[in-house]
Short mmCIF file of C-alpha atoms in Angstrom, two decimals:
data_model
loop_
_atom_site.label_atom_id
_atom_site.label_comp_id
_atom_site.label_asym_id
_atom_site.label_seq_id
_atom_site.Cartn_x
_atom_site.Cartn_y
_atom_site.Cartn_z
CA UNK A 1 -30.39 -21.93 -32.00
CA UNK A 2 -30.63 -18.88 -34.24
CA UNK A 3 -28.28 -16.04 -33.31
CA UNK A 4 -30.29 -12.98 -32.33
CA UNK A 5 -27.47 -10.51 -32.54
CA UNK A 6 -23.83 -10.15 -33.42
CA UNK A 7 -21.45 -8.87 -30.78
CA UNK A 8 -19.44 -5.95 -32.15
CA UNK A 9 -17.53 -2.97 -30.77
CA UNK A 10 -16.74 -4.74 -27.50
CA UNK A 11 -13.28 -4.57 -25.96
CA UNK A 12 -11.08 -7.69 -25.69
CA UNK A 13 -9.99 -8.62 -22.15
CA UNK A 14 -6.78 -7.02 -20.91
CA UNK A 15 -4.95 -10.27 -20.31
CA UNK A 16 -1.73 -12.10 -21.17
CA UNK A 17 0.48 -9.04 -21.23
CA UNK A 18 3.52 -7.83 -19.28
CA UNK A 19 2.11 -5.63 -16.52
CA UNK A 20 5.66 -4.50 -15.68
CA UNK A 21 6.07 -2.90 -19.10
CA UNK A 22 5.33 0.53 -17.63
CA UNK A 23 7.95 3.23 -18.26
CA UNK A 24 7.80 4.99 -14.84
CA UNK A 25 8.67 1.72 -13.09
CA UNK A 26 11.37 0.67 -15.55
CA UNK A 27 12.91 4.14 -15.55
CA UNK A 28 13.00 4.26 -11.74
CA UNK A 29 15.10 1.10 -11.67
CA UNK A 30 17.37 2.41 -14.39
CA UNK A 31 17.95 5.70 -12.55
CA UNK A 32 19.09 3.87 -9.44
CA UNK A 33 21.28 1.39 -11.29
CA UNK A 34 18.99 -1.49 -10.37
CA UNK A 35 18.76 -2.99 -13.85
CA UNK A 36 19.84 -6.35 -12.42
CA UNK A 37 16.26 -6.73 -11.23
CA UNK A 38 14.61 -6.18 -14.61
CA UNK A 39 14.41 -9.83 -15.61
CA UNK A 40 12.71 -10.71 -12.35
CA UNK A 41 10.38 -7.72 -12.65
CA UNK A 42 9.28 -8.74 -16.14
CA UNK A 43 8.68 -12.27 -14.87
CA UNK A 44 6.39 -10.79 -12.22
CA UNK A 45 4.73 -8.66 -14.89
CA UNK A 46 3.99 -11.67 -17.08
CA UNK A 47 2.52 -13.51 -14.07
CA UNK A 48 0.40 -10.54 -12.99
CA UNK A 49 -0.87 -9.91 -16.51
CA UNK A 50 -1.54 -13.58 -17.15
CA UNK A 51 -4.91 -15.30 -17.18
CA UNK A 52 -4.07 -17.72 -14.36
CA UNK A 53 -3.14 -15.12 -11.74
CA UNK A 54 -6.08 -12.95 -12.75
CA UNK A 55 -8.32 -15.96 -12.17
CA UNK A 56 -6.81 -16.47 -8.72
CA UNK A 57 -7.74 -12.91 -7.87
CA UNK A 58 -11.28 -13.39 -9.17
CA UNK A 59 -11.78 -16.57 -7.16
CA UNK A 60 -10.33 -15.16 -3.94
CA UNK A 61 -12.61 -12.14 -4.26
CA UNK A 62 -15.70 -14.19 -5.19
CA UNK A 63 -15.28 -16.59 -2.25
CA UNK A 64 -14.65 -14.52 0.87
CA UNK A 65 -12.98 -16.08 3.91
CA UNK A 66 -15.22 -17.82 6.43
CA UNK A 67 -14.81 -17.69 10.20
CA UNK A 68 -15.12 -20.94 12.16
CA UNK A 69 -15.22 -20.20 15.87
CA UNK A 70 -15.82 -23.83 16.91
CA UNK A 71 -15.30 -27.28 15.46
CA UNK A 72 -18.07 -29.85 15.04
CA UNK A 73 -17.63 -31.04 18.63
CA UNK A 74 -17.93 -27.60 20.21
CA UNK A 75 -14.24 -26.96 20.74
CA UNK A 76 -13.11 -23.38 20.23
CA UNK A 77 -10.84 -23.21 17.16
CA UNK A 78 -10.99 -19.57 15.90
CA UNK A 79 -9.88 -20.33 12.38
CA UNK A 80 -10.51 -18.52 9.11
CA UNK A 81 -10.92 -20.61 5.97
CA UNK A 82 -9.76 -19.09 2.68
CA UNK A 83 -10.36 -20.08 -0.91
CA UNK A 84 -7.39 -22.08 -2.31
CA UNK A 85 -6.80 -19.26 -4.80
CA UNK A 86 -5.95 -16.95 -1.92
CA UNK A 87 -3.20 -19.31 -0.82
CA UNK A 88 -1.87 -19.43 -4.40
CA UNK A 89 -1.62 -15.65 -4.35
CA UNK A 90 0.08 -15.66 -0.96
CA UNK A 91 2.50 -18.41 -1.94
CA UNK A 92 3.52 -16.57 -5.11
CA UNK A 93 3.98 -13.27 -3.28
CA UNK A 94 6.21 -14.90 -0.67
CA UNK A 95 8.22 -16.76 -3.31
CA UNK A 96 8.77 -13.42 -5.05
CA UNK A 97 10.14 -11.94 -1.82
CA UNK A 98 7.43 -9.32 -1.47
CA UNK A 99 7.20 -9.87 2.29
CA UNK A 100 10.28 -9.68 4.52
CA UNK A 101 12.96 -10.75 2.07
CA UNK A 102 14.44 -7.26 1.43
CA UNK A 103 15.67 -7.06 5.03
CA UNK A 104 18.21 -9.81 4.43
CA UNK A 105 18.87 -9.21 0.73
CA UNK A 106 22.42 -7.83 0.22
CA UNK A 107 21.31 -6.02 -2.94
CA UNK A 108 21.64 -2.26 -2.23
CA UNK A 109 18.38 -1.72 -4.10
CA UNK A 110 16.42 -4.47 -2.34
CA UNK A 111 13.58 -2.23 -1.14
CA UNK A 112 13.23 -0.48 -4.50
CA UNK A 113 13.12 -3.79 -6.36
CA UNK A 114 10.59 -5.14 -3.89
CA UNK A 115 8.45 -2.00 -4.29
CA UNK A 116 8.50 -2.32 -8.09
CA UNK A 117 7.44 -5.96 -7.91
CA UNK A 118 4.80 -5.17 -5.29
CA UNK A 119 3.36 -2.43 -7.49
CA UNK A 120 3.05 -4.84 -10.40
CA UNK A 121 1.93 -7.99 -8.59
CA UNK A 122 -0.59 -6.09 -6.46
CA UNK A 123 -2.99 -5.76 -9.39
CA UNK A 124 -3.91 -9.45 -9.10
CA UNK A 125 -5.69 -9.01 -5.76
CA UNK A 126 -5.55 -6.29 -3.13
CA UNK A 127 -6.54 -8.44 -0.16
CA UNK A 128 -3.51 -10.69 0.13
CA UNK A 129 -1.26 -7.65 -0.11
CA UNK A 130 -2.25 -6.74 3.45
CA UNK A 131 -0.52 -9.65 5.28
CA UNK A 132 2.38 -9.44 2.82
CA UNK A 133 2.81 -5.77 3.69
CA UNK A 134 2.53 -6.38 7.44
CA UNK A 135 5.14 -9.13 7.30
CA UNK A 136 7.45 -6.76 5.44
CA UNK A 137 6.87 -4.08 8.04
CA UNK A 138 7.19 -6.16 11.19
CA UNK A 139 10.92 -6.91 10.82
CA UNK A 140 12.40 -3.49 11.73
CA UNK A 141 10.03 -3.18 14.69
CA UNK A 142 10.85 -6.66 15.97
CA UNK A 143 14.52 -5.78 16.01
CA UNK A 144 13.82 -3.72 19.14
CA UNK A 145 13.96 -7.12 20.87
CA UNK A 146 17.15 -8.72 19.49
CA UNK A 147 16.36 -12.09 21.05
CA UNK A 148 12.95 -12.31 19.37
CA UNK A 149 14.38 -11.01 16.11
CA UNK A 150 17.08 -13.67 16.10
CA UNK A 151 14.51 -16.39 16.73
CA UNK A 152 11.81 -15.35 14.25
CA UNK A 153 13.40 -13.20 11.57
CA UNK A 154 14.74 -16.12 9.51
CA UNK A 155 11.23 -17.50 8.98
CA UNK A 156 9.70 -14.04 8.50
CA UNK A 157 12.14 -13.36 5.67
CA UNK A 158 12.25 -16.82 4.07
CA UNK A 159 10.56 -17.46 0.72
CA UNK A 160 8.45 -20.33 2.02
CA UNK A 161 4.72 -19.90 2.56
CA UNK A 162 3.23 -22.24 5.15
CA UNK A 163 -0.41 -21.54 6.06
CA UNK A 164 -0.62 -24.36 8.60
CA UNK A 165 -1.35 -23.42 12.20
CA UNK A 166 1.70 -24.60 14.12
CA UNK A 167 4.36 -23.53 16.62
CA UNK A 168 6.17 -20.63 14.89
CA UNK A 169 9.61 -21.96 15.78
CA UNK A 170 8.86 -25.17 13.85
CA UNK A 171 7.82 -23.45 10.61
CA UNK A 172 10.02 -22.55 7.67
CA UNK A 173 7.94 -19.47 6.83
CA UNK A 174 5.91 -17.05 8.93
CA UNK A 175 3.32 -14.35 8.24
CA UNK A 176 2.93 -11.42 10.64
CA UNK A 177 0.10 -9.07 11.52
CA UNK A 178 -0.59 -6.09 13.73
CA UNK A 179 -3.30 -5.55 16.33
CA UNK A 180 -3.54 -1.93 17.42
CA UNK A 181 -6.94 -0.30 16.89
CA UNK A 182 -9.63 -0.30 19.58
CA UNK A 183 -13.25 0.79 19.21
CA UNK A 184 -12.97 3.77 21.54
CA UNK A 185 -9.72 5.12 20.11
CA UNK A 186 -9.27 4.53 16.39
CA UNK A 187 -6.12 6.37 15.36
CA UNK A 188 -5.66 7.51 18.96
CA UNK A 189 -3.90 4.32 19.99
CA UNK A 190 -2.88 5.84 23.33
CA UNK A 191 -6.54 5.62 24.32
CA UNK A 192 -6.31 1.82 24.21
CA UNK A 193 -7.51 -0.10 27.25
CA UNK A 194 -5.96 -3.51 26.48
CA UNK A 195 -3.81 -4.47 29.46
CA UNK A 196 -0.52 -6.36 29.73
CA UNK A 197 0.50 -7.82 33.10
CA UNK A 198 4.16 -8.84 33.56
CA UNK A 199 4.90 -12.42 34.66
CA UNK A 200 7.79 -13.82 36.65
CA UNK A 201 9.18 -15.64 33.58
CA UNK A 202 9.54 -12.39 31.59
CA UNK A 203 6.39 -12.81 29.55
CA UNK A 204 3.21 -10.75 29.82
CA UNK A 205 -0.47 -11.65 29.91
CA UNK A 206 -2.56 -9.55 27.54
CA UNK A 207 -6.29 -8.93 27.97
CA UNK A 208 -8.46 -6.67 25.81
CA UNK A 209 -10.52 -6.21 22.66
CA UNK A 210 -9.11 -5.03 19.32
CA UNK A 211 -11.56 -3.50 16.84
CA UNK A 212 -9.55 -4.16 13.64
CA UNK A 213 -7.07 -6.99 13.18
CA UNK A 214 -6.53 -7.94 9.55
CA UNK A 215 -5.29 -11.33 8.39
CA UNK A 216 -6.07 -12.96 11.76
CA UNK A 217 -4.63 -16.30 10.64
CA UNK A 218 -1.15 -14.80 10.69
CA UNK A 219 1.39 -16.67 12.79
CA UNK A 220 2.53 -13.76 14.97
CA UNK A 221 1.27 -10.27 15.80
CA UNK A 222 2.55 -7.03 17.19
CA UNK A 223 0.00 -5.83 19.74
CA UNK A 224 -0.27 -2.54 21.63
CA UNK A 225 -1.29 -2.81 25.28
CA UNK A 226 -1.03 -0.81 28.49
CA UNK A 227 1.77 -2.18 30.68
CA UNK A 228 2.68 -0.83 34.13
CA UNK A 229 5.11 1.55 32.43
CA UNK A 230 2.60 2.80 29.87
CA UNK A 231 1.54 1.89 26.32
CA UNK A 232 3.90 -0.81 25.07
CA UNK A 233 4.43 -3.10 22.08
CA UNK A 234 4.18 -6.87 22.41
CA UNK A 235 4.96 -9.92 20.29
CA UNK A 236 2.07 -12.36 20.42
CA UNK A 237 2.05 -15.75 18.62
CA UNK A 238 -1.15 -17.60 17.73
CA UNK A 239 0.41 -20.89 18.84
CA UNK A 240 2.57 -21.06 21.97
CA UNK A 241 5.92 -22.90 22.18
CA UNK A 242 4.25 -25.87 23.90
CA UNK A 243 1.86 -26.31 20.97
CA UNK A 244 -1.22 -24.95 22.71
CA UNK A 245 -3.28 -22.17 21.16
CA UNK A 246 -2.85 -18.74 22.60
CA UNK A 247 -5.91 -17.09 24.12
CA UNK A 248 -6.77 -15.11 21.00
CA UNK A 249 -10.44 -15.33 20.08
CA UNK A 250 -11.97 -14.10 16.81
CA UNK A 251 -15.29 -12.45 17.57
CA UNK A 252 -16.42 -11.74 14.01
CA UNK A 253 -15.17 -10.77 10.56
CA UNK A 254 -15.74 -7.23 9.32
CA UNK A 255 -18.19 -6.62 6.46
CA UNK A 256 -15.91 -4.23 4.56
CA UNK A 257 -16.28 -1.76 1.73
CA UNK A 258 -13.09 -2.84 -0.02
CA UNK A 259 -11.59 -6.21 -0.91
CA UNK A 260 -13.42 -9.35 0.15
CA UNK A 261 -10.49 -11.76 -0.22
CA UNK A 262 -8.75 -10.80 3.02
CA UNK A 263 -10.28 -11.25 6.45
CA UNK A 264 -10.43 -8.32 8.86
CA UNK A 265 -11.61 -9.22 12.33
CA UNK A 266 -12.40 -8.22 15.86
CA UNK A 267 -10.16 -10.02 18.33
CA UNK A 268 -10.52 -10.69 22.03
CA UNK A 269 -7.34 -11.40 24.01
CA UNK A 270 -8.07 -13.19 27.28
CA UNK A 271 -4.88 -13.58 29.29
CA UNK A 272 -2.91 -14.22 26.08
CA UNK A 273 0.83 -14.79 26.39
CA UNK A 274 3.10 -12.17 24.80
CA UNK A 275 6.62 -10.79 25.03
CA UNK A 276 7.72 -7.18 25.22
CA UNK A 277 9.25 -5.54 22.14
CA UNK A 278 11.25 -2.44 23.00
CA UNK A 279 10.72 -0.75 26.34
CA UNK A 280 7.62 -0.33 28.46
CA UNK A 281 5.91 2.97 27.74
CA UNK A 282 7.50 3.30 24.30
CA UNK A 283 5.01 1.23 22.33
CA UNK A 284 4.18 3.89 19.78
CA UNK A 285 7.82 4.64 19.11
CA UNK A 286 8.49 0.92 18.69
CA UNK A 287 5.59 0.09 16.42
CA UNK A 288 6.05 3.27 14.35
CA UNK A 289 8.85 1.35 12.63
CA UNK A 290 6.17 -1.00 11.34
CA UNK A 291 3.69 1.76 10.60
CA UNK A 292 6.15 3.69 8.44
CA UNK A 293 6.77 0.65 6.28
CA UNK A 294 3.07 -0.06 5.82
CA UNK A 295 2.56 3.63 5.00
CA UNK A 296 5.06 3.19 2.20
CA UNK A 297 3.01 0.25 0.94
CA UNK A 298 -0.17 2.34 1.14
CA UNK A 299 1.47 4.86 -1.19
CA UNK A 300 2.71 2.12 -3.52
CA UNK A 301 -0.72 0.45 -3.60
CA UNK A 302 -2.54 3.71 -4.37
CA UNK A 303 -0.11 4.50 -7.18
CA UNK A 304 -0.47 0.94 -8.48
CA UNK A 305 -4.25 1.28 -8.47
CA UNK A 306 -3.94 4.44 -10.56
CA UNK A 307 -1.69 2.63 -13.03
CA UNK A 308 -4.17 -0.23 -13.35
CA UNK A 309 -7.14 2.13 -13.71
CA UNK A 310 -5.33 4.15 -16.37
CA UNK A 311 -4.28 1.03 -18.27
CA UNK A 312 -7.83 -0.31 -18.33
CA UNK A 313 -9.26 3.04 -19.38
CA UNK A 314 -6.78 3.42 -22.25
CA UNK A 315 -7.19 -0.21 -23.31
CA UNK A 316 -10.94 0.33 -23.51
CA UNK A 317 -10.57 3.59 -25.44
CA UNK A 318 -8.16 2.01 -27.94
CA UNK A 319 -10.68 -0.69 -28.88
CA UNK A 320 -14.04 1.04 -28.42
CA UNK A 321 -15.59 3.23 -31.13
CA UNK A 322 -18.20 5.96 -30.74
CA UNK A 323 -19.50 8.60 -33.11
CA UNK A 324 -17.46 7.31 -35.99
CA UNK A 325 -13.99 6.89 -34.45
CA UNK A 326 -12.17 5.16 -31.62
CA UNK A 327 -12.55 6.78 -28.22
CA UNK A 328 -8.80 7.19 -27.89
CA UNK A 329 -8.89 9.54 -30.87
CA UNK A 330 -11.64 11.75 -29.43
CA UNK A 331 -10.03 15.02 -28.19
CA UNK A 332 -11.91 15.23 -24.90
CA UNK A 333 -11.34 11.56 -24.09
CA UNK A 334 -7.64 12.05 -24.85
CA UNK A 335 -7.61 14.87 -22.32
CA UNK A 336 -9.12 12.60 -19.68
CA UNK A 337 -6.81 9.67 -20.43
CA UNK A 338 -3.70 11.85 -20.46
CA UNK A 339 -4.72 13.49 -17.20
CA UNK A 340 -5.22 10.08 -15.56
CA UNK A 341 -1.84 8.97 -16.91
CA UNK A 342 -0.07 12.05 -15.54
CA UNK A 343 -1.54 11.43 -12.08
CA UNK A 344 -0.51 7.77 -12.17
CA UNK A 345 3.03 8.60 -13.31
CA UNK A 346 3.51 11.30 -10.70
CA UNK A 347 2.28 9.02 -7.92
CA UNK A 348 4.34 6.04 -9.10
CA UNK A 349 7.47 8.16 -9.42
CA UNK A 350 7.07 9.46 -5.87
CA UNK A 351 6.32 6.01 -4.42
CA UNK A 352 9.37 4.37 -5.99
CA UNK A 353 11.56 7.33 -5.02
CA UNK A 354 10.45 6.73 -1.41
CA UNK A 355 11.39 3.06 -1.75
CA UNK A 356 14.81 4.11 -2.99
CA UNK A 357 15.15 6.41 0.02
CA UNK A 358 14.29 3.41 2.19
CA UNK A 359 17.30 1.56 0.79
CA UNK A 360 19.55 4.48 1.65
CA UNK A 361 17.96 5.07 5.05
CA UNK A 362 18.28 1.37 5.94
CA UNK A 363 22.01 1.62 5.24
CA UNK A 364 22.44 4.44 7.75
CA UNK A 365 22.15 7.49 5.48
CA UNK A 366 20.93 10.14 7.95
CA UNK A 367 20.03 12.62 5.19
CA UNK A 368 17.84 9.98 3.54
CA UNK A 369 16.25 9.15 6.89
CA UNK A 370 15.29 12.78 7.49
CA UNK A 371 14.05 13.34 3.94
CA UNK A 372 12.08 10.10 3.96
CA UNK A 373 10.37 10.86 7.27
CA UNK A 374 8.71 14.02 5.95
CA UNK A 375 8.27 12.94 2.34
CA UNK A 376 6.60 9.67 3.31
CA UNK A 377 3.98 11.41 5.45
CA UNK A 378 3.40 13.98 2.70
CA UNK A 379 3.04 11.37 -0.03
CA UNK A 380 0.95 8.97 2.04
CA UNK A 381 -1.53 11.78 2.62
CA UNK A 382 -1.75 13.08 -0.93
CA UNK A 383 -1.32 10.01 -3.14
CA UNK A 384 -3.83 8.04 -1.11
CA UNK A 385 -6.28 10.94 -1.19
CA UNK A 386 -6.07 11.13 -4.99
CA UNK A 387 -6.68 7.41 -5.56
CA UNK A 388 -10.49 7.29 -5.04
CA UNK A 389 -11.26 10.12 -7.45
CA UNK A 390 -8.82 8.63 -9.96
CA UNK A 391 -10.55 5.24 -9.72
CA UNK A 392 -13.94 6.86 -10.25
CA UNK A 393 -12.80 8.65 -13.41
CA UNK A 394 -11.04 5.58 -14.80
CA UNK A 395 -14.20 3.51 -14.22
CA UNK A 396 -16.28 6.12 -16.01
CA UNK A 397 -14.08 5.84 -19.09
CA UNK A 398 -15.56 2.37 -19.59
CA UNK A 399 -19.10 3.71 -19.32
CA UNK A 400 -21.67 1.13 -18.24
CA UNK A 401 -19.16 -1.66 -18.84
CA UNK A 402 -17.03 -0.23 -16.05
CA UNK A 403 -19.94 -0.33 -13.63
CA UNK A 404 -20.32 -4.12 -13.74
CA UNK A 405 -18.22 -6.46 -11.64
CA UNK A 406 -16.90 -8.43 -14.63
CA UNK A 407 -14.75 -5.46 -15.61
CA UNK A 408 -12.95 -5.55 -12.23
CA UNK A 409 -13.22 -1.74 -12.13
CA UNK A 410 -15.74 -1.76 -9.24
CA UNK A 411 -13.21 -3.79 -7.25
CA UNK A 412 -10.61 -1.10 -7.89
CA UNK A 413 -13.11 1.62 -6.96
CA UNK A 414 -14.10 -0.03 -3.67
CA UNK A 415 -10.52 -0.61 -2.63
CA UNK A 416 -9.23 2.89 -3.42
CA UNK A 417 -10.36 4.62 -0.16
CA UNK A 418 -8.68 2.03 2.05
CA UNK A 419 -5.15 3.33 1.71
CA UNK A 420 -6.18 6.74 2.97
CA UNK A 421 -7.78 5.13 6.03
CA UNK A 422 -5.12 2.51 6.80
CA UNK A 423 -2.21 3.64 8.98
CA UNK A 424 -3.74 7.00 9.72
CA UNK A 425 -6.53 8.81 7.89
CA UNK A 426 -5.96 12.02 5.94
CA UNK A 427 -5.95 14.27 8.99
CA UNK A 428 -3.56 11.99 10.85
CA UNK A 429 -1.14 11.88 7.91
CA UNK A 430 -1.27 15.65 7.42
CA UNK A 431 -0.72 16.36 11.10
CA UNK A 432 2.02 13.75 11.25
CA UNK A 433 3.89 15.79 8.66
CA UNK A 434 3.73 18.80 10.96
CA UNK A 435 4.83 16.71 13.94
CA UNK A 436 7.80 15.37 12.01
CA UNK A 437 8.94 18.89 11.23
CA UNK A 438 8.32 20.04 14.82
CA UNK A 439 10.41 17.20 16.26
CA UNK A 440 13.20 17.70 13.71
CA UNK A 441 13.07 21.29 12.39
CA UNK A 442 15.95 20.60 10.05
CA UNK A 443 13.79 18.13 8.15
CA UNK A 444 11.80 20.97 6.56
CA UNK A 445 15.03 22.43 5.20
CA UNK A 446 16.06 19.00 3.95
CA UNK A 447 12.73 18.81 2.12
CA UNK A 448 13.18 22.27 0.63
CA UNK A 449 16.72 21.37 -0.45
CA UNK A 450 15.25 18.45 -2.40
CA UNK A 451 12.81 20.78 -4.13
CA UNK A 452 15.57 23.32 -4.81
CA UNK A 453 17.57 20.66 -6.64
CA UNK A 454 15.07 21.10 -9.47
CA UNK A 455 15.23 24.91 -9.44
CA UNK A 456 15.51 26.58 -12.82
CA UNK A 457 14.08 23.68 -14.79
CA UNK A 458 10.49 24.95 -14.92
CA UNK A 459 9.23 28.41 -13.98
CA UNK A 460 5.89 27.02 -12.80
CA UNK A 461 7.61 24.68 -10.36
CA UNK A 462 9.85 27.49 -9.15
CA UNK A 463 6.81 29.66 -8.45
CA UNK A 464 5.04 26.83 -6.64
CA UNK A 465 8.05 26.18 -4.41
CA UNK A 466 8.36 29.88 -3.60
CA UNK A 467 4.67 30.02 -2.68
CA UNK A 468 5.04 26.89 -0.56
CA UNK A 469 7.90 28.41 1.41
CA UNK A 470 5.78 31.50 2.07
CA UNK A 471 3.13 29.21 3.55
CA UNK A 472 5.48 28.35 6.41
CA UNK A 473 6.02 31.94 7.52
CA UNK A 474 2.89 31.93 9.72
CA UNK A 475 2.83 29.01 12.13
CA UNK A 476 -0.12 30.29 14.14
CA UNK A 477 -2.61 28.79 11.67
CA UNK A 478 -0.52 25.93 10.34
CA UNK A 479 -2.66 23.17 11.86
CA UNK A 480 -5.84 24.62 10.38
CA UNK A 481 -4.10 24.78 6.98
CA UNK A 482 -2.43 21.38 7.28
CA UNK A 483 -4.29 19.64 4.45
CA UNK A 484 -3.71 22.44 1.97
CA UNK A 485 -0.11 22.88 3.05
CA UNK A 486 0.76 19.18 2.91
CA UNK A 487 -1.03 18.83 -0.43
CA UNK A 488 1.09 21.66 -1.83
CA UNK A 489 4.20 19.95 -0.48
CA UNK A 490 3.20 16.74 -2.26
CA UNK A 491 2.57 18.53 -5.56
CA UNK A 492 5.88 20.36 -5.35
CA UNK A 493 7.71 17.12 -4.59
CA UNK A 494 6.07 15.26 -7.47
CA UNK A 495 6.78 18.20 -9.77
CA UNK A 496 10.43 18.31 -8.76
CA UNK A 497 10.86 14.57 -9.31
CA UNK A 498 9.17 14.68 -12.72
CA UNK A 499 11.06 17.76 -13.88
CA UNK A 500 14.39 16.22 -12.90
CA UNK A 501 13.82 12.60 -13.90
CA UNK A 502 10.50 12.16 -15.70
CA UNK A 503 9.42 12.20 -19.32
CA UNK A 504 9.36 15.80 -20.65
CA UNK A 505 5.76 15.56 -21.86
CA UNK A 506 4.55 14.27 -18.50
CA UNK A 507 6.56 16.83 -16.54
CA UNK A 508 5.25 19.65 -18.72
CA UNK A 509 1.64 18.51 -18.41
CA UNK A 510 2.01 18.13 -14.64
CA UNK A 511 3.48 21.59 -14.15
CA UNK A 512 1.03 23.21 -16.59
CA UNK A 513 -1.96 21.74 -14.76
CA UNK A 514 -1.14 20.98 -11.12
CA UNK A 515 1.29 23.87 -10.66
CA UNK A 516 0.35 26.29 -13.41
CA UNK A 517 -3.11 27.11 -12.16
CA UNK A 518 -4.75 26.20 -15.48
CA UNK A 519 -6.44 23.03 -14.26
CA UNK A 520 -10.04 22.31 -13.38
CA UNK A 521 -11.51 20.49 -10.42
CA UNK A 522 -11.91 17.15 -12.27
CA UNK A 523 -9.74 14.97 -14.49
CA UNK A 524 -9.78 15.81 -18.18
CA UNK A 525 -9.07 19.52 -17.82
CA UNK A 526 -5.46 19.63 -19.00
CA UNK A 527 -4.65 22.88 -20.81
CA UNK A 528 -4.04 22.97 -24.54
CA UNK A 529 -0.54 22.44 -25.82
CA UNK A 530 0.39 19.35 -23.77
CA UNK A 531 1.65 16.29 -25.65
CA UNK A 532 -1.24 13.92 -24.98
CA UNK A 533 0.00 11.43 -27.58
CA UNK A 534 3.30 10.82 -25.80
CA UNK A 535 1.62 10.68 -22.39
CA UNK A 536 -1.05 8.20 -23.43
CA UNK A 537 1.42 6.02 -25.31
CA UNK A 538 3.53 5.54 -22.16
CA UNK A 539 0.53 4.16 -20.27
CA UNK A 540 -0.98 2.04 -23.05
CA UNK A 541 -0.74 -1.71 -22.25
CA UNK A 542 1.27 -3.55 -24.88
CA UNK A 543 -0.98 -6.44 -25.87
CA UNK A 544 -1.44 -8.55 -28.98
CA UNK A 545 -5.14 -7.68 -29.17
#
């Protein structure tokens, strides 16, 4: 067959590279003295950047899970069937300890190392990260019932993935989920109508309908339900100790905007057996332990998405020519790429700093606990809000090639809004920041002390911090101003972290744009004088192509 055209000026695939070779991640580990995890991190990076794992992600996304409510004989089974590639992703994530392993790891940097690996591995597929994150988050909440924790924590933290439906006590590895949201309440979980009736043997019977339950094939779930003493948290297994299936029925799978690889479902509980975690009437306080950990993962995932989007945009610009020279050498494109890189670095730096705080807070550091409480709510709000617009700009850098599914950029774009919705939408996260400061007024001063540790390093940061403090002088309108106020807190925090610990070119560009007032409403409006070459180089994937 005669060739009709020659393919030129197309970009080679971004594959077979070390996805962990990203300075903000490597520098975060070095700052905390966690270099002992670098070899493992680079192993994860090689896996994540490799062709095989990328193929797993493609297959899991291309073949969405299927719900089977009944078997061929009419028996109710309520099972979700996944593509084998999904199980490969899950197995690898568990083997890498991205689920509950940090809770039993004696390494003082266990949560930071896990966050770094999660940020790198997460680029393979967003969907399987959901059950991995929930399993990570369930452990501290489950510890409110020491008996249940002693029985199930070993399997929740083991590095064995076992997708078979079986009695949890007989399995070497468990995956956990959460079941909180109801159709009439959404984020207002106290409006839930699911009921829990105490039994003489100490268990409860749960009846109700949950509007969103992701990864419904998980082994165990934390469920919110109204007990006689008020809204409470319950531990509910899919399979009961006697081997029978619990009364948990999958009504349908959600047709979602974001990833297709993970199943999100509506669940009906009909007299399902469960056990109380914590005290009756304190369900929100109990499950908030889990929510705070998944909020950390929302921040990590959003920052990771920005890193991936930036890497793909730069990789494309390095290899694609237009108007006589490579895109990466076009001044306006350099402005866009550098701006995307600054956003990704700032978000990644904040996310990994929060993971480091988690290590300290888990070891009883009260200062870290207070600082983390406010900073996590601030960062969850802002970083997750920035992700969708970042994904859109990164996609646009590839032009029409970025708009087709083969580029994987549409997958990134569709997934980006999720993190702002999951575990409390933007308003919830902003108001939660205010609530945290209202419940513990000293936490605001702890936050300001963190910002003041960078005082004198950059006059633009100093001015931004001073303006932020002025914003708290009038509390009569603080709720109306919550989004602006919390956004300014996030920018000041990111600026302080970059000025103290980041690359000088990135810190300067961040302060000159985000804090200096000389920044437009879209990416690619960095002021003149910033070192775009150094910024872009830090985010350029190191490939052989």
